PDB file of C-alpha atoms in Angstrom:
ATOM      1  CA  MET A   1     -36.393  55.626 -88.658  1.00  0.00           C
ATOM      2  CA  LYS A   2     -34.417  53.789 -85.995  1.00  0.00           C
ATOM      3  CA  ASN A   3     -36.067  51.717 -83.160  1.00  0.00           C
ATOM      4  CA  PRO A   4     -35.179  53.467 -79.825  1.00  0.00           C
ATOM      5  CA  TYR A   5     -35.674  50.132 -77.904  1.00  0.00           C
ATOM      6  CA  SER A   6     -32.922  48.086 -79.467  1.00  0.00           C
ATOM      7  CA  THR A   7     -31.605  44.544 -78.357  1.00  0.00           C
ATOM      8  CA  TYR A   8     -28.400  46.119 -77.076  1.00  0.00           C
ATOM      9  CA  ARG A   9     -30.319  48.566 -74.524  1.00  0.00           C
ATOM     10  CA  GLY A  10     -32.131  45.879 -72.853  1.00  0.00           C
ATOM     11  CA  ARG A  11     -29.099  43.828 -72.402  1.00  0.00           C
ATOM     12  CA  ALA A  12     -27.224  46.573 -70.555  1.00  0.00           C
ATOM     13  CA  ASN A  13     -30.360  47.152 -68.336  1.00  0.00           C
ATOM     14  CA  TRP A  14     -30.273  43.362 -67.247  1.00  0.00           C
ATOM     15  CA  LEU A  15     -26.461  43.737 -66.318  1.00  0.00           C
ATOM     16  CA  ARG A  16     -27.088  46.623 -64.311  1.00  0.00           C
ATOM     17  CA  ARG A  17     -29.350  44.928 -62.118  1.00  0.00           C
ATOM     18  CA  ILE A  18     -26.795  41.924 -61.708  1.00  0.00           C
ATOM     19  CA  LEU A  19     -24.192  44.095 -60.544  1.00  0.00           C
ATOM     20  CA  ILE A  20     -26.395  45.971 -58.112  1.00  0.00           C
ATOM     21  CA  ALA A  21     -27.485  42.828 -56.463  1.00  0.00           C
ATOM     22  CA  ILE A  22     -23.836  41.610 -56.194  1.00  0.00           C
ATOM     23  CA  VAL A  23     -23.001  44.809 -54.581  1.00  0.00           C
ATOM     24  CA  VAL A  24     -25.941  44.699 -52.129  1.00  0.00           C
ATOM     25  CA  LEU A  25     -24.905  41.137 -51.174  1.00  0.00           C
ATOM     26  CA  LEU A  26     -21.531  42.235 -50.490  1.00  0.00           C
ATOM     27  CA  VAL A  27     -22.448  45.112 -48.369  1.00  0.00           C
ATOM     28  CA  ILE A  28     -24.752  42.482 -46.524  1.00  0.00           C
ATOM     29  CA  ALA A  29     -21.914  40.097 -46.037  1.00  0.00           C
ATOM     30  CA  LEU A  30     -19.530  42.956 -44.820  1.00  0.00           C
ATOM     31  CA  ALA A  31     -21.866  44.218 -42.483  1.00  0.00           C
ATOM     32  CA  ALA A  32     -22.522  40.589 -41.006  1.00  0.00           C
ATOM     33  CA  ALA A  33     -18.767  40.094 -40.634  1.00  0.00           C
ATOM     34  CA  ILE A  34     -18.322  43.414 -38.581  1.00  0.00           C
ATOM     35  CA  VAL A  35     -21.370  42.357 -36.464  1.00  0.00           C
ATOM     36  CA  GLY A  36     -19.838  38.926 -35.832  1.00  0.00           C
ATOM     37  CA  LEU A  37     -16.370  40.261 -35.212  1.00  0.00           C
ATOM     38  CA  PHE A  38     -17.159  43.327 -32.912  1.00  0.00           C
ATOM     39  CA  VAL A  39     -20.645  42.791 -31.639  1.00  0.00           C
ATOM     40  CA  LEU A  40     -21.517  39.154 -31.140  1.00  0.00           C
ATOM     41  CA  PRO A  41     -18.517  38.338 -28.967  1.00  0.00           C
ATOM     42  CA  ASN A  42     -20.091  40.537 -26.306  1.00  0.00           C
ATOM     43  CA  TYR A  43     -22.841  38.555 -26.061  1.00  0.00           C
ATOM     44  CA  VAL A  44     -21.054  34.929 -25.571  1.00  0.00           C
ATOM     45  CA  VAL A  45     -21.299  33.321 -22.298  1.00  0.00           C
ATOM     46  CA  TYR A  46     -19.114  30.543 -21.171  1.00  0.00           C
ATOM     47  CA  THR A  47     -20.871  27.744 -19.294  1.00  0.00           C
ATOM     48  CA  PRO A  48     -19.814  24.407 -17.999  1.00  0.00           C
ATOM     49  CA  ASP A  49     -21.575  23.005 -21.265  1.00  0.00           C
ATOM     50  CA  GLY A  50     -19.425  25.262 -23.471  1.00  0.00           C
ATOM     51  CA  PRO A  51     -19.925  28.802 -24.896  1.00  0.00           C
ATOM     52  CA  GLN A  52     -23.452  29.917 -25.549  1.00  0.00           C
ATOM     53  CA  LEU A  53     -24.887  33.091 -27.420  1.00  0.00           C
ATOM     54  CA  VAL A  54     -27.194  34.985 -25.430  1.00  0.00           C
ATOM     55  CA  LEU A  55     -29.256  37.755 -27.146  1.00  0.00           C
ATOM     56  CA  PRO A  56     -31.460  39.881 -25.111  1.00  0.00           C
ATOM     57  CA  PHE A  57     -34.002  40.194 -27.826  1.00  0.00           C
ATOM     58  CA  PHE A  58     -34.106  36.481 -28.268  1.00  0.00           C
ATOM     59  CA  GLY A  59     -35.142  35.537 -24.848  1.00  0.00           C
ATOM     60  CA  GLY A  60     -31.640  35.855 -23.319  1.00  0.00           C
ATOM     61  CA  LYS A  61     -31.741  37.033 -19.547  1.00  0.00           C
ATOM     62  CA  GLY A  62     -31.068  40.673 -18.909  1.00  0.00           C
ATOM     63  CA  SER A  63     -31.472  43.847 -21.276  1.00  0.00           C
ATOM     64  CA  GLU A  64     -27.979  44.647 -21.336  1.00  0.00           C
ATOM     65  CA  ALA A  65     -25.042  43.073 -23.382  1.00  0.00           C
ATOM     66  CA  PRO A  66     -22.643  41.464 -20.871  1.00  0.00           C
ATOM     67  CA  ALA A  67     -19.461  43.131 -20.675  1.00  0.00           C
ATOM     68  CA  PRO A  68     -16.599  41.607 -22.538  1.00  0.00           C
ATOM     69  CA  THR A  69     -14.262  39.609 -20.178  1.00  0.00           C
ATOM     70  CA  PRO A  70     -11.188  41.681 -19.519  1.00  0.00           C
ATOM     71  CA  ASP A  71      -7.803  40.141 -20.169  1.00  0.00           C
ATOM     72  CA  VAL A  72      -6.319  38.746 -17.025  1.00  0.00           C
ATOM     73  CA  THR A  73      -2.599  38.113 -16.299  1.00  0.00           C
ATOM     74  CA  VAL A  74      -2.008  35.139 -13.899  1.00  0.00           C
ATOM     75  CA  GLU A  75       1.002  35.433 -11.942  1.00  0.00           C
ATOM     76  CA  PRO A  76       2.813  31.942 -10.847  1.00  0.00           C
ATOM     77  CA  SER A  77       2.093  32.874  -7.282  1.00  0.00           C
ATOM     78  CA  ASP A  78      -1.543  33.037  -7.648  1.00  0.00           C
ATOM     79  CA  ILE A  79      -1.964  29.759  -8.917  1.00  0.00           C
ATOM     80  CA  VAL A  80      -3.050  27.019  -6.312  1.00  0.00           C
ATOM     81  CA  ILE A  81      -2.789  23.501  -7.083  1.00  0.00           C
ATOM     82  CA  GLU A  82      -5.100  21.227  -5.251  1.00  0.00           C
ATOM     83  CA  THR A  83      -3.384  17.752  -4.472  1.00  0.00           C
ATOM     84  CA  PRO A  84      -5.869  15.027  -3.437  1.00  0.00           C
ATOM     85  CA  PRO A  85      -4.889  13.172  -0.388  1.00  0.00           C
ATOM     86  CA  PRO A  86      -3.353   9.917  -1.123  1.00  0.00           C
ATOM     87  CA  SER A  87      -5.528   6.893  -0.879  1.00  0.00           C
ATOM     88  CA  PRO A  88      -5.512   4.793   2.259  1.00  0.00           C
ATOM     89  CA  SER A  89      -3.577   1.680   2.151  1.00  0.00           C
ATOM     90  CA  PRO A  90      -5.875  -1.154   1.147  1.00  0.00           C
ATOM     91  CA  THR A  91      -7.168  -3.212   4.139  1.00  0.00           C
ATOM     92  CA  VAL A  92      -5.961  -6.696   4.582  1.00  0.00           C
ATOM     93  CA  THR A  93      -9.063  -8.906   4.698  1.00  0.00           C
ATOM     94  CA  PRO A  94      -8.504 -11.855   7.276  1.00  0.00           C
ATOM     95  CA  PRO A  95      -8.978 -15.455   6.042  1.00  0.00           C
ATOM     96  CA  PRO A  96     -12.095 -17.384   7.467  1.00  0.00           C
ATOM     97  CA  PRO A  97     -10.852 -18.835  10.801  1.00  0.00           C
ATOM     98  CA  ASP A  98     -11.301 -22.465   9.475  1.00  0.00           C
ATOM     99  CA  SER A  99      -9.188 -21.772   6.271  1.00  0.00           C
ATOM    100  CA  LEU A 100      -5.873 -21.805   8.224  1.00  0.00           C
ATOM    101  CA  PRO A 101      -4.076 -24.905   9.377  1.00  0.00           C
ATOM    102  CA  PRO A 102      -4.244 -25.799  13.158  1.00  0.00           C
ATOM    103  CA  ARG A 103      -1.374 -25.124  15.418  1.00  0.00           C
ATOM    104  CA  ARG A 104       1.197 -27.850  15.236  1.00  0.00           C
ATOM    105  CA  ASP A 105       3.555 -29.076  17.979  1.00  0.00           C
ATOM    106  CA  THR A 106       7.010 -27.417  18.198  1.00  0.00           C
ATOM    107  CA  PRO A 107      10.058 -29.646  17.853  1.00  0.00           C
ATOM    108  CA  LEU A 108      12.759 -29.824  20.426  1.00  0.00           C
ATOM    109  CA  GLY A 109      15.223 -28.263  17.861  1.00  0.00           C
ATOM    110  CA  LEU A 110      15.003 -25.515  15.118  1.00  0.00           C
ATOM    111  CA  VAL A 111      17.795 -25.450  12.377  1.00  0.00           C
ATOM    112  CA  GLY A 112      18.275 -21.954  10.609  1.00  0.00           C
ATOM    113  CA  TYR A 113      18.219 -21.898   6.637  1.00  0.00           C
ATOM    114  CA  GLU A 114      18.233 -18.998   4.163  1.00  0.00           C
ATOM    115  CA  PHE A 115      15.045 -18.455   2.725  1.00  0.00           C
ATOM    116  CA  PRO A 116      15.693 -19.732  -0.879  1.00  0.00           C
ATOM    117  CA  ARG A 117      16.293 -23.222   0.611  1.00  0.00           C
ATOM    118  CA  LEU A 118      12.635 -23.421   1.533  1.00  0.00           C
ATOM    119  CA  LEU A 119      11.724 -23.106  -1.997  1.00  0.00           C
ATOM    120  CA  ASP A 120      14.064 -25.528  -3.682  1.00  0.00           C
ATOM    121  CA  SER A 121      13.222 -28.345  -0.734  1.00  0.00           C
ATOM    122  CA  SER A 122      16.845 -28.500   0.111  1.00  0.00           C
ATOM    123  CA  ALA A 123      16.019 -27.661   3.825  1.00  0.00           C
ATOM    124  CA  LYS A 124      13.159 -30.304   3.879  1.00  0.00           C
ATOM    125  CA  GLU A 125      15.908 -32.835   2.514  1.00  0.00           C
ATOM    126  CA  SER A 126      18.478 -31.851   4.990  1.00  0.00           C
ATOM    127  CA  LEU A 127      16.312 -32.003   8.190  1.00  0.00           C
ATOM    128  CA  VAL A 128      16.990 -34.553  10.869  1.00  0.00           C
ATOM    129  CA  LYS A 129      13.811 -36.189  11.842  1.00  0.00           C
ATOM    130  CA  GLY A 130      12.013 -34.510  14.854  1.00  0.00           C
ATOM    131  CA  ARG A 131      13.626 -31.092  13.888  1.00  0.00           C
ATOM    132  CA  GLY A 132      11.969 -28.156  12.408  1.00  0.00           C
ATOM    133  CA  ALA A 133      13.265 -25.060  10.546  1.00  0.00           C
ATOM    134  CA  VAL A 134      13.631 -21.344  11.043  1.00  0.00           C
ATOM    135  CA  PHE A 135      14.214 -19.220   7.905  1.00  0.00           C
ATOM    136  CA  SER A 136      15.842 -15.884   7.221  1.00  0.00           C
ATOM    137  CA  LEU A 137      13.800 -13.368   5.096  1.00  0.00           C
ATOM    138  CA  GLU A 138      16.790 -12.318   3.192  1.00  0.00           C
ATOM    139  CA  GLY A 139      16.144 -13.180  -0.353  1.00  0.00           C
ATOM    140  CA  ALA A 140      12.569 -14.105   0.184  1.00  0.00           C
ATOM    141  CA  ASP A 141       9.914 -13.781  -2.479  1.00  0.00           C
ATOM    142  CA  LEU A 142       6.809 -13.337  -0.376  1.00  0.00           C
ATOM    143  CA  ASP A 143       4.586 -13.089  -3.394  1.00  0.00           C
ATOM    144  CA  ASP A 144       5.669 -16.584  -4.760  1.00  0.00           C
ATOM    145  CA  PRO A 145       2.082 -18.330  -5.651  1.00  0.00           C
ATOM    146  CA  ASP A 146       3.256 -21.510  -4.439  1.00  0.00           C
ATOM    147  CA  LEU A 147       4.320 -20.086  -1.333  1.00  0.00           C
ATOM    148  CA  THR A 148       1.024 -18.219  -0.903  1.00  0.00           C
ATOM    149  CA  ALA A 149      -0.901 -21.439  -1.040  1.00  0.00           C
ATOM    150  CA  GLY A 150       1.117 -22.717   1.894  1.00  0.00           C
ATOM    151  CA  GLN A 151       2.587 -25.587   0.180  1.00  0.00           C
ATOM    152  CA  TYR A 152       6.259 -25.257   1.097  1.00  0.00           C
ATOM    153  CA  PRO A 153       5.774 -24.681   4.937  1.00  0.00           C
ATOM    154  CA  LEU A 154       3.223 -27.281   5.440  1.00  0.00           C
ATOM    155  CA  ASP A 155       5.610 -29.701   3.590  1.00  0.00           C
ATOM    156  CA  LEU A 156       7.920 -29.253   6.598  1.00  0.00           C
ATOM    157  CA  PRO A 157       7.297 -30.831  10.074  1.00  0.00           C
ATOM    158  CA  TYR A 158       7.636 -27.206  11.500  1.00  0.00           C
ATOM    159  CA  ALA A 159       8.350 -23.968   9.777  1.00  0.00           C
ATOM    160  CA  ALA A 160       9.369 -20.517  11.440  1.00  0.00           C
ATOM    161  CA  ALA A 161      10.383 -17.245  10.087  1.00  0.00           C
ATOM    162  CA  LEU A 162      12.620 -14.767  11.575  1.00  0.00           C
ATOM    163  CA  VAL A 163      11.302 -11.292  11.149  1.00  0.00           C
ATOM    164  CA  PRO A 164      13.514  -8.142  11.681  1.00  0.00           C
ATOM    165  CA  PHE A 165      11.583  -5.404  13.023  1.00  0.00           C
ATOM    166  CA  ASP A 166      11.995  -1.724  14.000  1.00  0.00           C
ATOM    167  CA  PRO A 167       8.997  -0.006  15.776  1.00  0.00           C
ATOM    168  CA  ALA A 168       9.737   3.113  13.796  1.00  0.00           C
ATOM    169  CA  ASP A 169       8.481   1.344  10.743  1.00  0.00           C
ATOM    170  CA  SER A 170       6.001  -1.159  12.529  1.00  0.00           C
ATOM    171  CA  GLU A 171       3.452  -1.302   9.617  1.00  0.00           C
ATOM    172  CA  ALA A 172       6.019  -3.006   7.487  1.00  0.00           C
ATOM    173  CA  ALA A 173       6.803  -5.628  10.193  1.00  0.00           C
ATOM    174  CA  ILE A 174       3.047  -6.178  10.724  1.00  0.00           C
ATOM    175  CA  SER A 175       2.400  -6.711   7.074  1.00  0.00           C
ATOM    176  CA  THR A 176       5.193  -9.127   6.865  1.00  0.00           C
ATOM    177  CA  CYS A 177       3.859 -11.119   9.563  1.00  0.00           C
ATOM    178  CA  ARG A 178       0.444 -11.067   8.342  1.00  0.00           C
ATOM    179  CA  THR A 179       1.813 -12.458   5.016  1.00  0.00           C
ATOM    180  CA  LEU A 180       3.544 -15.202   6.700  1.00  0.00           C
ATOM    181  CA  ALA A 181       0.619 -16.368   8.672  1.00  0.00           C
ATOM    182  CA  TYR A 182      -1.426 -16.348   5.380  1.00  0.00           C
ATOM    183  CA  GLN A 183       1.334 -18.479   3.928  1.00  0.00           C
ATOM    184  CA  CYS A 184       0.894 -21.158   6.713  1.00  0.00           C
ATOM    185  CA  PHE A 185       4.075 -20.599   8.601  1.00  0.00           C
ATOM    186  CA  ASP A 186       3.884 -22.204  12.084  1.00  0.00           C
ATOM    187  CA  GLU A 187       5.729 -19.322  13.861  1.00  0.00           C
ATOM    188  CA  VAL A 188       7.025 -15.764  13.500  1.00  0.00           C
ATOM    189  CA  ILE A 189      10.011 -14.892  15.502  1.00  0.00           C
ATOM    190  CA  LEU A 190      10.742 -11.309  15.712  1.00  0.00           C
ATOM    191  CA  THR A 191      14.456  -9.926  15.998  1.00  0.00           C
ATOM    192  CA  LEU A 192      15.523  -6.357  16.427  1.00  0.00           C
ATOM    193  CA  ALA A 193      16.812  -4.821  13.027  1.00  0.00           C
ATOM    194  CA  GLU A 194      20.362  -3.994  12.812  1.00  0.00           C
ATOM    195  CA  ASP A 195      19.739  -0.436  12.558  1.00  0.00           C
ATOM    196  CA  ALA A 196      16.998  -0.051  15.044  1.00  0.00           C
ATOM    197  CA  ASP A 197      17.384   1.302  18.480  1.00  0.00           C
ATOM    198  CA  PRO A 198      13.885   1.758  19.841  1.00  0.00           C
ATOM    199  CA  SER A 199      12.889   2.964  23.494  1.00  0.00           C
ATOM    200  CA  ASP A 200      11.396   0.360  25.837  1.00  0.00           C
ATOM    201  CA  GLU A 201       8.052   2.220  25.324  1.00  0.00           C
ATOM    202  CA  ASP A 202       8.241   2.186  21.426  1.00  0.00           C
ATOM    203  CA  ALA A 203       8.777  -1.659  21.393  1.00  0.00           C
ATOM    204  CA  VAL A 204       6.116  -2.207  23.873  1.00  0.00           C
ATOM    205  CA  SER A 205       3.517  -0.451  21.811  1.00  0.00           C
ATOM    206  CA  PHE A 206       4.845  -2.156  18.829  1.00  0.00           C
ATOM    207  CA  PHE A 207       4.414  -5.829  20.499  1.00  0.00           C
ATOM    208  CA  SER A 208       0.642  -4.837  21.389  1.00  0.00           C
ATOM    209  CA  ASP A 209       0.029  -3.673  17.751  1.00  0.00           C
ATOM    210  CA  LEU A 210       1.396  -6.816  16.244  1.00  0.00           C
ATOM    211  CA  VAL A 211      -0.279  -9.233  18.737  1.00  0.00           C
ATOM    212  CA  ASP A 212      -3.643  -7.622  17.977  1.00  0.00           C
ATOM    213  CA  ALA A 213      -3.175  -7.434  14.412  1.00  0.00           C
ATOM    214  CA  LEU A 214      -2.286 -11.320  14.182  1.00  0.00           C
ATOM    215  CA  ALA A 215      -5.194 -12.106  16.470  1.00  0.00           C
ATOM    216  CA  ASP A 216      -7.675 -10.178  14.126  1.00  0.00           C
ATOM    217  CA  TYR A 217      -6.064 -12.460  11.214  1.00  0.00           C
ATOM    218  CA  HIS A 218      -6.966 -15.547  13.029  1.00  0.00           C
ATOM    219  CA  PHE A 219      -3.403 -16.543  13.150  1.00  0.00           C
ATOM    220  CA  ASN A 220      -3.112 -20.084  14.562  1.00  0.00           C
ATOM    221  CA  GLY A 221       0.639 -20.117  15.128  1.00  0.00           C
ATOM    222  CA  ARG A 222       3.071 -18.677  17.500  1.00  0.00           C
ATOM    223  CA  ILE A 223       4.574 -15.208  17.957  1.00  0.00           C
ATOM    224  CA  SER A 224       8.048 -15.122  19.263  1.00  0.00           C
ATOM    225  CA  ILE A 225      10.726 -12.955  19.931  1.00  0.00           C
ATOM    226  CA  VAL A 226      14.602 -13.039  20.154  1.00  0.00           C
ATOM    227  CA  ALA A 227      15.678 -11.278  23.437  1.00  0.00           C
ATOM    228  CA  GLU A 228      18.675 -10.458  25.339  1.00  0.00           C
ATOM    229  CA  LYS A 229      19.285 -11.273  29.339  1.00  0.00           C
ATOM    230  CA  ALA A 230      19.240  -7.731  30.405  1.00  0.00           C
ATOM    231  CA  PRO A 231      15.702  -6.804  30.039  1.00  0.00           C
ATOM    232  CA  PHE A 232      14.620  -9.854  32.502  1.00  0.00           C
ATOM    233  CA  GLN A 233      17.551  -9.258  34.876  1.00  0.00           C
ATOM    234  CA  ASN A 234      16.828  -5.580  35.277  1.00  0.00           C
ATOM    235  CA  ASP A 235      13.133  -6.066  35.420  1.00  0.00           C
ATOM    236  CA  THR A 236      12.212  -3.500  32.898  1.00  0.00           C
ATOM    237  CA  ALA A 237       9.086  -2.775  30.970  1.00  0.00           C
ATOM    238  CA  LEU A 238      10.311  -4.457  27.947  1.00  0.00           C
ATOM    239  CA  GLY A 239      11.027  -7.487  29.897  1.00  0.00           C
ATOM    240  CA  ARG A 240       7.486  -7.600  31.356  1.00  0.00           C
ATOM    241  CA  ALA A 241       6.014  -6.902  28.144  1.00  0.00           C
ATOM    242  CA  ILE A 242       7.852  -9.802  26.454  1.00  0.00           C
ATOM    243  CA  ALA A 243       6.673 -12.139  29.158  1.00  0.00           C
ATOM    244  CA  GLN A 244       2.997 -10.818  28.486  1.00  0.00           C
ATOM    245  CA  LYS A 245       2.927 -10.672  24.589  1.00  0.00           C
ATOM    246  CA  PHE A 246       4.890 -13.636  23.280  1.00  0.00           C
ATOM    247  CA  ASP A 247       4.445 -17.372  22.999  1.00  0.00           C
ATOM    248  CA  ARG A 248       8.005 -18.274  22.757  1.00  0.00           C
ATOM    249  CA  VAL A 249      11.171 -16.485  24.035  1.00  0.00           C
ATOM    250  CA  TYR A 250      14.593 -17.050  22.278  1.00  0.00           C
ATOM    251  CA  VAL A 251      17.378 -16.202  24.633  1.00  0.00           C
ATOM    252  CA  PRO A 252      21.222 -17.047  25.112  1.00  0.00           C
ATOM    253  CA  GLY A 253      22.481 -19.691  27.450  1.00  0.00           C
ATOM    254  CA  GLY A 254      25.171 -19.188  29.778  1.00  0.00           C
ATOM    255  CA  ASN A 255      25.239 -17.542  33.394  1.00  0.00           C
ATOM    256  CA  TRP A 256      21.978 -15.712  34.127  1.00  0.00           C
ATOM    257  CA  GLY A 257      23.321 -14.349  37.427  1.00  0.00           C
ATOM    258  CA  GLY A 258      20.891 -16.602  39.567  1.00  0.00           C
ATOM    259  CA  LEU A 259      17.644 -15.432  37.831  1.00  0.00           C
ATOM    260  CA  ASN A 260      15.082 -18.164  37.344  1.00  0.00           C
ATOM    261  CA  LEU A 261      13.828 -17.062  33.942  1.00  0.00           C
ATOM    262  CA  TYR A 262      10.734 -19.332  34.038  1.00  0.00           C
ATOM    263  CA  LYS A 263       9.541 -17.975  37.100  1.00  0.00           C
ATOM    264  CA  TYR A 264      10.184 -14.417  36.099  1.00  0.00           C
ATOM    265  CA  LEU A 265       8.194 -14.829  32.965  1.00  0.00           C
ATOM    266  CA  LYS A 266       5.218 -16.758  34.587  1.00  0.00           C
ATOM    267  CA  ASP A 267       5.395 -14.046  37.370  1.00  0.00           C
ATOM    268  CA  ASN A 268       4.616 -11.539  34.667  1.00  0.00           C
ATOM    269  CA  GLY A 269       2.059 -13.299  32.525  1.00  0.00           C
ATOM    270  CA  PHE A 270       4.014 -15.614  30.618  1.00  0.00           C
ATOM    271  CA  GLN A 271       1.480 -18.460  29.211  1.00  0.00           C
ATOM    272  CA  GLY A 272       4.106 -20.821  27.781  1.00  0.00           C
ATOM    273  CA  THR A 273       5.991 -23.743  29.465  1.00  0.00           C
ATOM    274  CA  THR A 274       9.573 -24.586  29.871  1.00  0.00           C
ATOM    275  CA  ALA A 275       9.322 -25.751  26.428  1.00  0.00           C
ATOM    276  CA  ASP A 276       8.632 -22.481  25.033  1.00  0.00           C
ATOM    277  CA  ILE A 277      11.909 -20.937  26.446  1.00  0.00           C
ATOM    278  CA  VAL A 278      14.296 -21.728  23.420  1.00  0.00           C
ATOM    279  CA  THR A 279      18.119 -21.321  23.941  1.00  0.00           C
ATOM    280  CA  THR A 280      20.051 -19.953  20.869  1.00  0.00           C
ATOM    281  CA  VAL A 281      22.865 -22.107  19.794  1.00  0.00           C
ATOM    282  CA  SER A 282      25.692 -22.160  17.067  1.00  0.00           C
ATOM    283  CA  LYS A 283      25.433 -25.885  16.139  1.00  0.00           C
ATOM    284  CA  PRO A 284      22.929 -28.724  16.690  1.00  0.00           C
ATOM    285  CA  ILE A 285      23.200 -30.344  20.016  1.00  0.00           C
ATOM    286  CA  SER A 286      21.692 -33.230  22.050  1.00  0.00           C
ATOM    287  CA  ALA A 287      19.683 -31.764  24.877  1.00  0.00           C
ATOM    288  CA  ASN A 288      16.338 -32.403  26.617  1.00  0.00           C
ATOM    289  CA  TYR A 289      15.606 -28.550  26.424  1.00  0.00           C
ATOM    290  CA  SER A 290      14.305 -26.531  23.339  1.00  0.00           C
ATOM    291  CA  TRP A 291      17.184 -24.914  21.151  1.00  0.00           C
ATOM    292  CA  ALA A 292      17.385 -23.140  17.845  1.00  0.00           C
ATOM    293  CA  ILE A 293      20.257 -22.253  15.407  1.00  0.00           C
ATOM    294  CA  LEU A 294      19.150 -18.863  14.122  1.00  0.00           C
ATOM    295  CA  PRO A 295      20.054 -18.086  10.519  1.00  0.00           C
TER     296      PRO A 295
END
């Protein structure tokens, strides 16, 4: 008689159990995948710290699942780009008053040079004793480290710089004059830029701003201007402002129609002397009054 409980029958029962376990695991994995794909996204909340899963039955706020975020179509016209305002220009820090050289006496004559002749010392070598130099800013490298230290201007008996200005761009001229003051020039001489055509009111406002800026900067040198005859002969607001604001005035020689320029300037607040009224000339002269060859 055969034994009904053979070795083969026991092996088949064991394999059946393994297959059932595998099927159960696959069903659980499939169910988890379905939940993860279709259910859990409804409980994802996007916060500044990143996406978070909030389940109501695990302490999440609210008893209802959050509604899924609908797809949003953004039109280009709905996009608002906020541009931050431009950073303010850096404030120029004035040097300590005692760090700038004292005011030097003006020579009788000033000779004009191009700016590179300051840096190669050829202007210094060509100057006649008792004269100073006035430099055009064309070709100037105002960031030159030696120039910033004041070496070259102080090597000369007297160094002035001719600064073109346009009241429509007053900040540029004021910034240039501050730089020249820091570089130890003895004098800044304003001259109207070629394309500039300011009104008297604009020019007067610019003069006040410049003088105030250099005063705040503790500038020990002189602030001067190249002027025509008309503002003084016609007694304009410009002529009166020049008398009040500047240390020296550069004017053409010749017939002034009987106007006593020195008296006019003094009557309108000029603080200089006759030596501070400078006649512009085209070549060096022998004279007992102040003159200048402008570059």
